Structures are given as C-alpha cells and as structure tokens.
Amino acid sequence: MARLPFARSQVTQVFGPRDFPQDPFHKGIDFGSGVSVGLAVPVASAGIVIGSGQSAAINFWKEVDHGGGWTTRYHMLGSSAGPGIGDRVSEGQTIGFIGPKFGVSTGVHLHFEVHNKNQSRPGYGSAVDPLTNINNIPSPGVPSPEEEISMIRIQSPGRGSALIGPGFFRPLRNAEEIEQSTPVILRHVNGNDRQFDIWRALAVGG
C-alpha cells in the first residue's frame, strides 16, 4: 500500500484553495514541520520515474508513474540526485533530497502531489488531495521478472532506442544497454519519431 513520504502531523499546508496570488490552487500538500535541507525523500509507492527537471518556482522536481493513471510528484528538491527518468523505484526508496528555501516559498519543505490522469478539474488539472487519495495508488507499479519477457524494444531516428512494456518505459542510452536488453524482449520495432512518442505514451499510461 502506498504511503505518504512523511507523517501527516508534519503537513504545514493542505491541498486546495488558498490566499496566495502566485498559486491560489494548491495542487498538493507541504511537509514543512520537522524537515531540513538534505533530508532524504522516500517514494510513496513502487513505479517508474517519468519526469525530472528544475524550474524557477519549484526548484528540482521528479514524477513517478505507478500505473493505472496514477502518478506522484516531488517538488522543492535540492538537486537532481537519485533515480532518473526511466529508472524503476521501490516503495520507500529515496527519490531525492529536500532543498533550501526557494523562490516564493516561506521555508524549507517538500511539496508532494498525487495525480489521477483519468480525471481533470479546473484549476487543478489531474491533481487530487494526497491525504484522501494516497491509498488509491496501485502498488507495486513495476513489472515483475516474469512480466519482463513481454518487453518490446522500440527505435526511431530522432529518439534512439527504449524498452517498453505495460506501464514501463526505459531509454537505452548506449550500444551495451541495447545488447543487454535482447534476452528480455519479445521483438524489436523500428518506426518514426511520432510513432516512438505514441508507443511511449501508451506504455507509460498502462
């Protein structure tokens, strides 16, 4: 069963509307009590890292896909350290580390979001209240060793190669990784970049 990264008692800002002009629709919850810079952030449930980046508003962030349209996001990280896009993570594994006060934030904290990509609401998009939806996240969200034999290797001129399967996507970054993937694939498929993007979207969406 999925778990919040930290205890409910450490939540300092809840999900929902708030009096904050820069971001009036708070799309997650903030853990600001009892946390400090450099504290390890555990993943809520097993899954695949599908997003990672940095912005002027939320510093470093990562997104994990758990299957069935459910994802979690971790904002206000201090760096990109830890698992990257395409990596499988297990429940409780460190996804990153809390960063310093950043942007318009009022203090050091972890901003945590839960998304249900099967729905959308004005102002919030696919974001839902983590406190009431954490138990709806599927677990585990990664293929078992028996399921890995259903993997397909895809390739296109502009995207390179990747391994895909039900709810799974992993880029293959060099010739060695491509060669090592051969024993676990059903077949290899060549296509154009548009086809590659469609295959990736279908895989990540389950």
mmCIF file of C-alpha atoms in Angstrom:
data_model
loop_
_atom_site.group_PDB
_atom_site.id
_atom_site.type_symbol
_atom_site.label_atom_id
_atom_site.label_comp_id
_atom_site.label_asym_id
_atom_site.label_seq_id
_atom_site.Cartn_x
_atom_site.Cartn_y
_atom_site.Cartn_z
ATOM 1 C CA MET A 1 0.000 0.000 0.000
ATOM 2 C CA ALA A 2 1.270 3.470 -0.876
ATOM 3 C CA ARG A 3 2.445 5.735 1.938
ATOM 4 C CA LEU A 4 2.903 9.467 2.358
ATOM 5 C CA PRO A 5 6.579 10.497 2.266
ATOM 6 C CA PHE A 6 6.347 11.831 5.824
ATOM 7 C CA ALA A 7 3.842 11.762 8.699
ATOM 8 C CA ARG A 8 0.517 13.608 8.426
ATOM 9 C CA SER A 9 1.490 15.557 11.535
ATOM 10 C CA GLN A 10 4.311 17.163 9.513
ATOM 11 C CA VAL A 11 1.929 18.722 6.959
ATOM 12 C CA THR A 12 2.028 22.529 7.111
ATOM 13 C CA GLN A 13 -0.076 23.330 4.015
ATOM 14 C CA VAL A 14 -3.010 21.244 2.793
ATOM 15 C CA PHE A 15 -4.455 20.699 -0.680
ATOM 16 C CA GLY A 16 -6.975 23.205 -2.047
ATOM 17 C CA PRO A 17 -7.669 26.911 -2.492
ATOM 18 C CA ARG A 18 -5.543 29.359 -0.529
ATOM 19 C CA ASP A 19 -4.852 33.084 -0.182
ATOM 20 C CA PHE A 20 -1.648 33.104 -2.233
ATOM 21 C CA PRO A 21 -1.884 35.074 -5.513
ATOM 22 C CA GLN A 22 1.108 33.357 -7.143
ATOM 23 C CA ASP A 23 -0.514 29.929 -6.739
ATOM 24 C CA PRO A 24 -4.137 30.147 -5.498
ATOM 25 C CA PHE A 25 -4.872 26.474 -6.219
ATOM 26 C CA HIS A 26 -2.520 24.419 -4.062
ATOM 27 C CA LYS A 27 -2.196 21.157 -6.008
ATOM 28 C CA GLY A 28 -0.507 19.163 -3.279
ATOM 29 C CA ILE A 29 0.493 19.195 0.369
ATOM 30 C CA ASP A 30 3.587 20.644 2.005
ATOM 31 C CA PHE A 31 5.645 18.832 4.617
ATOM 32 C CA GLY A 32 7.397 21.665 6.459
ATOM 33 C CA SER A 33 7.443 20.524 10.071
ATOM 34 C CA GLY A 34 10.417 18.506 11.254
ATOM 35 C CA VAL A 35 12.184 18.525 7.865
ATOM 36 C CA SER A 36 15.548 20.009 6.946
ATOM 37 C CA VAL A 37 17.792 20.603 3.960
ATOM 38 C CA GLY A 38 19.315 17.335 2.758
ATOM 39 C CA LEU A 39 16.654 15.074 4.277
ATOM 40 C CA ALA A 40 16.019 12.012 2.087
ATOM 41 C CA VAL A 41 12.580 11.888 0.441
ATOM 42 C CA PRO A 42 11.058 8.365 0.134
ATOM 43 C CA VAL A 43 8.913 7.313 -2.843
ATOM 44 C CA ALA A 44 5.262 6.782 -1.930
ATOM 45 C CA SER A 45 4.914 3.569 -3.957
ATOM 46 C CA ALA A 46 6.802 1.471 -6.487
ATOM 47 C CA GLY A 47 6.866 2.805 -10.032
ATOM 48 C CA ILE A 48 8.840 4.317 -12.903
ATOM 49 C CA VAL A 49 10.407 7.787 -12.907
ATOM 50 C CA ILE A 50 8.792 9.559 -15.894
ATOM 51 C CA GLY A 51 9.702 13.182 -15.216
ATOM 52 C CA SER A 52 12.571 15.207 -13.793
ATOM 53 C CA GLY A 53 13.612 18.817 -14.083
ATOM 54 C CA GLN A 54 14.065 22.207 -12.475
ATOM 55 C CA SER A 55 12.078 25.437 -12.567
ATOM 56 C CA ALA A 56 12.288 28.894 -11.054
ATOM 57 C CA ALA A 57 9.171 28.202 -8.968
ATOM 58 C CA ILE A 58 9.651 24.692 -7.558
ATOM 59 C CA ASN A 59 13.420 24.079 -7.841
ATOM 60 C CA PHE A 60 14.240 20.445 -8.728
ATOM 61 C CA TRP A 61 11.320 18.036 -9.119
ATOM 62 C CA LYS A 62 10.566 14.428 -10.086
ATOM 63 C CA GLU A 63 7.472 12.487 -11.127
ATOM 64 C CA VAL A 64 6.858 8.759 -10.648
ATOM 65 C CA ASP A 65 4.277 6.716 -12.572
ATOM 66 C CA HIS A 66 2.544 3.998 -10.539
ATOM 67 C CA GLY A 67 0.281 2.587 -13.229
ATOM 68 C CA GLY A 68 -3.436 2.960 -13.831
ATOM 69 C CA GLY A 69 -3.102 6.691 -14.488
ATOM 70 C CA TRP A 70 -1.710 7.452 -11.005
ATOM 71 C CA THR A 71 1.488 9.453 -10.507
ATOM 72 C CA THR A 72 3.208 11.262 -7.636
ATOM 73 C CA ARG A 73 5.318 14.415 -7.852
ATOM 74 C CA TYR A 74 8.050 15.627 -5.509
ATOM 75 C CA HIS A 75 8.904 19.362 -5.634
ATOM 76 C CA MET A 76 11.454 21.565 -3.856
ATOM 77 C CA LEU A 77 14.277 19.041 -4.100
ATOM 78 C CA GLY A 78 17.807 20.357 -3.759
ATOM 79 C CA SER A 79 19.280 18.674 -6.844
ATOM 80 C CA SER A 80 18.649 16.007 -9.477
ATOM 81 C CA ALA A 81 20.499 13.396 -7.376
ATOM 82 C CA GLY A 82 18.870 9.982 -7.216
ATOM 83 C CA PRO A 83 16.849 7.955 -9.725
ATOM 84 C CA GLY A 84 16.393 9.479 -13.194
ATOM 85 C CA ILE A 85 13.857 9.181 -15.989
ATOM 86 C CA GLY A 86 13.248 5.549 -16.916
ATOM 87 C CA ASP A 87 14.530 4.167 -13.607
ATOM 88 C CA ARG A 88 12.375 1.790 -11.582
ATOM 89 C CA VAL A 89 11.924 2.666 -7.902
ATOM 90 C CA SER A 90 10.538 0.692 -4.992
ATOM 91 C CA GLU A 91 8.324 1.950 -2.199
ATOM 92 C CA GLY A 92 10.383 3.850 0.354
ATOM 93 C CA GLN A 93 13.387 4.250 -1.942
ATOM 94 C CA THR A 94 14.971 7.707 -1.869
ATOM 95 C CA ILE A 95 13.761 9.764 -4.849
ATOM 96 C CA GLY A 96 15.747 12.878 -3.887
ATOM 97 C CA PHE A 97 16.674 15.225 -1.065
ATOM 98 C CA ILE A 98 14.911 18.291 0.313
ATOM 99 C CA GLY A 99 16.467 21.548 -0.875
ATOM 100 C CA PRO A 100 16.783 25.004 0.699
ATOM 101 C CA LYS A 101 14.084 27.679 0.782
ATOM 102 C CA PHE A 102 13.486 28.552 -2.858
ATOM 103 C CA GLY A 103 11.526 31.019 -4.969
ATOM 104 C CA VAL A 104 8.453 32.412 -3.203
ATOM 105 C CA SER A 105 8.294 29.624 -0.628
ATOM 106 C CA THR A 106 8.167 30.666 3.016
ATOM 107 C CA GLY A 107 10.507 27.984 4.297
ATOM 108 C CA VAL A 108 12.204 24.630 3.754
ATOM 109 C CA HIS A 109 9.658 21.968 2.813
ATOM 110 C CA LEU A 110 8.711 19.104 0.480
ATOM 111 C CA HIS A 111 5.780 19.764 -1.841
ATOM 112 C CA PHE A 112 4.085 16.434 -2.621
ATOM 113 C CA GLU A 113 1.397 15.853 -5.250
ATOM 114 C CA VAL A 114 -0.801 12.921 -6.265
ATOM 115 C CA HIS A 115 -2.250 12.897 -9.796
ATOM 116 C CA ASN A 116 -5.058 10.811 -11.255
ATOM 117 C CA LYS A 117 -4.586 11.200 -15.024
ATOM 118 C CA ASN A 118 -8.041 9.697 -15.601
ATOM 119 C CA GLN A 119 -9.692 12.926 -14.473
ATOM 120 C CA SER A 120 -9.254 16.693 -14.727
ATOM 121 C CA ARG A 121 -10.699 19.641 -12.809
ATOM 122 C CA PRO A 122 -10.452 23.390 -13.500
ATOM 123 C CA GLY A 123 -7.546 24.916 -11.616
ATOM 124 C CA TYR A 124 -6.164 21.577 -10.509
ATOM 125 C CA GLY A 125 -5.860 19.507 -13.674
ATOM 126 C CA SER A 126 -5.262 15.889 -12.676
ATOM 127 C CA ALA A 127 -4.066 16.755 -9.155
ATOM 128 C CA VAL A 128 -6.072 15.261 -6.267
ATOM 129 C CA ASP A 129 -5.788 15.577 -2.485
ATOM 130 C CA PRO A 130 -2.888 13.331 -1.375
ATOM 131 C CA LEU A 131 -4.333 12.892 2.116
ATOM 132 C CA THR A 132 -7.547 11.304 0.826
ATOM 133 C CA ASN A 133 -6.160 9.566 -2.275
ATOM 134 C CA ILE A 134 -2.853 8.050 -1.165
ATOM 135 C CA ASN A 135 -4.497 4.639 -0.672
ATOM 136 C CA ASN A 136 -5.869 4.689 -4.234
ATOM 137 C CA ILE A 137 -2.376 4.467 -5.740
ATOM 138 C CA PRO A 138 -1.641 0.983 -7.133
ATOM 139 C CA SER A 139 1.244 -0.889 -5.561
ATOM 140 C CA PRO A 140 3.536 -2.219 -6.832
ATOM 141 C CA GLY A 141 3.729 -0.375 -10.139
ATOM 142 C CA VAL A 142 6.689 -2.107 -11.793
ATOM 143 C CA PRO A 143 6.838 -5.288 -13.842
ATOM 144 C CA SER A 144 7.834 -8.484 -12.083
ATOM 145 C CA PRO A 145 10.670 -10.617 -13.530
ATOM 146 C CA GLU A 146 8.049 -12.902 -15.097
ATOM 147 C CA GLU A 147 6.396 -9.938 -16.835
ATOM 148 C CA GLU A 148 9.636 -8.528 -18.251
ATOM 149 C CA ILE A 149 9.554 -11.070 -21.084
ATOM 150 C CA SER A 150 6.665 -9.027 -22.536
ATOM 151 C CA MET A 151 9.007 -6.088 -23.169
ATOM 152 C CA ILE A 152 9.396 -4.584 -26.636
ATOM 153 C CA ARG A 153 12.405 -2.603 -27.843
ATOM 154 C CA ILE A 154 11.463 0.440 -29.919
ATOM 155 C CA GLN A 155 13.694 2.641 -32.046
ATOM 156 C CA SER A 156 13.370 5.792 -34.155
ATOM 157 C CA PRO A 157 15.904 8.070 -35.902
ATOM 158 C CA GLY A 158 15.464 11.060 -33.580
ATOM 159 C CA ARG A 159 14.603 9.348 -30.280
ATOM 160 C CA GLY A 160 17.037 6.468 -30.184
ATOM 161 C CA SER A 161 16.072 3.184 -28.531
ATOM 162 C CA ALA A 162 13.987 2.286 -25.497
ATOM 163 C CA LEU A 163 12.488 -0.685 -23.693
ATOM 164 C CA ILE A 164 8.721 -0.571 -23.168
ATOM 165 C CA GLY A 165 6.098 -2.774 -21.551
ATOM 166 C CA PRO A 166 2.845 -2.433 -19.593
ATOM 167 C CA GLY A 167 3.335 0.734 -17.515
ATOM 168 C CA PHE A 168 7.078 0.672 -18.200
ATOM 169 C CA PHE A 169 9.454 2.864 -20.221
ATOM 170 C CA ARG A 170 13.250 2.943 -20.064
ATOM 171 C CA PRO A 171 15.568 4.702 -22.531
ATOM 172 C CA LEU A 172 18.501 2.620 -23.765
ATOM 173 C CA ARG A 173 21.406 5.047 -23.740
ATOM 174 C CA ASN A 174 24.183 3.124 -25.496
ATOM 175 C CA ALA A 175 25.005 0.052 -27.568
ATOM 176 C CA GLU A 176 25.759 -2.032 -24.473
ATOM 177 C CA GLU A 177 22.314 -1.395 -22.955
ATOM 178 C CA ILE A 178 20.670 -2.213 -26.289
ATOM 179 C CA GLU A 179 22.550 -5.506 -26.493
ATOM 180 C CA GLN A 180 21.771 -6.434 -22.874
ATOM 181 C CA SER A 181 18.045 -5.862 -23.451
ATOM 182 C CA THR A 182 17.834 -8.555 -26.134
ATOM 183 C CA PRO A 183 17.123 -11.541 -23.799
ATOM 184 C CA VAL A 184 14.035 -9.901 -22.259
ATOM 185 C CA ILE A 185 12.254 -8.603 -25.356
ATOM 186 C CA LEU A 186 9.596 -10.215 -27.494
ATOM 187 C CA ARG A 187 10.567 -8.197 -30.560
ATOM 188 C CA HIS A 188 12.318 -5.100 -31.859
ATOM 189 C CA VAL A 189 10.259 -2.427 -33.647
ATOM 190 C CA ASN A 190 11.564 0.388 -35.863
ATOM 191 C CA GLY A 191 9.453 3.472 -36.504
ATOM 192 C CA ASN A 192 9.493 7.224 -36.963
ATOM 193 C CA ASP A 193 9.718 9.748 -34.101
ATOM 194 C CA ARG A 194 5.949 10.268 -33.964
ATOM 195 C CA GLN A 195 5.374 6.529 -33.605
ATOM 196 C CA PHE A 196 8.035 6.398 -30.883
ATOM 197 C CA ASP A 197 6.215 9.112 -28.916
ATOM 198 C CA ILE A 198 2.907 7.272 -29.250
ATOM 199 C CA TRP A 199 4.434 3.981 -28.124
ATOM 200 C CA ARG A 200 5.987 5.695 -25.114
ATOM 201 C CA ALA A 201 2.694 7.376 -24.151
ATOM 202 C CA LEU A 202 0.813 4.087 -24.423
ATOM 203 C CA ALA A 203 3.401 2.268 -22.319
ATOM 204 C CA VAL A 204 3.552 4.854 -19.543
ATOM 205 C CA GLY A 205 -0.225 5.113 -19.455
ATOM 206 C CA GLY A 206 -0.501 1.355 -18.981
#
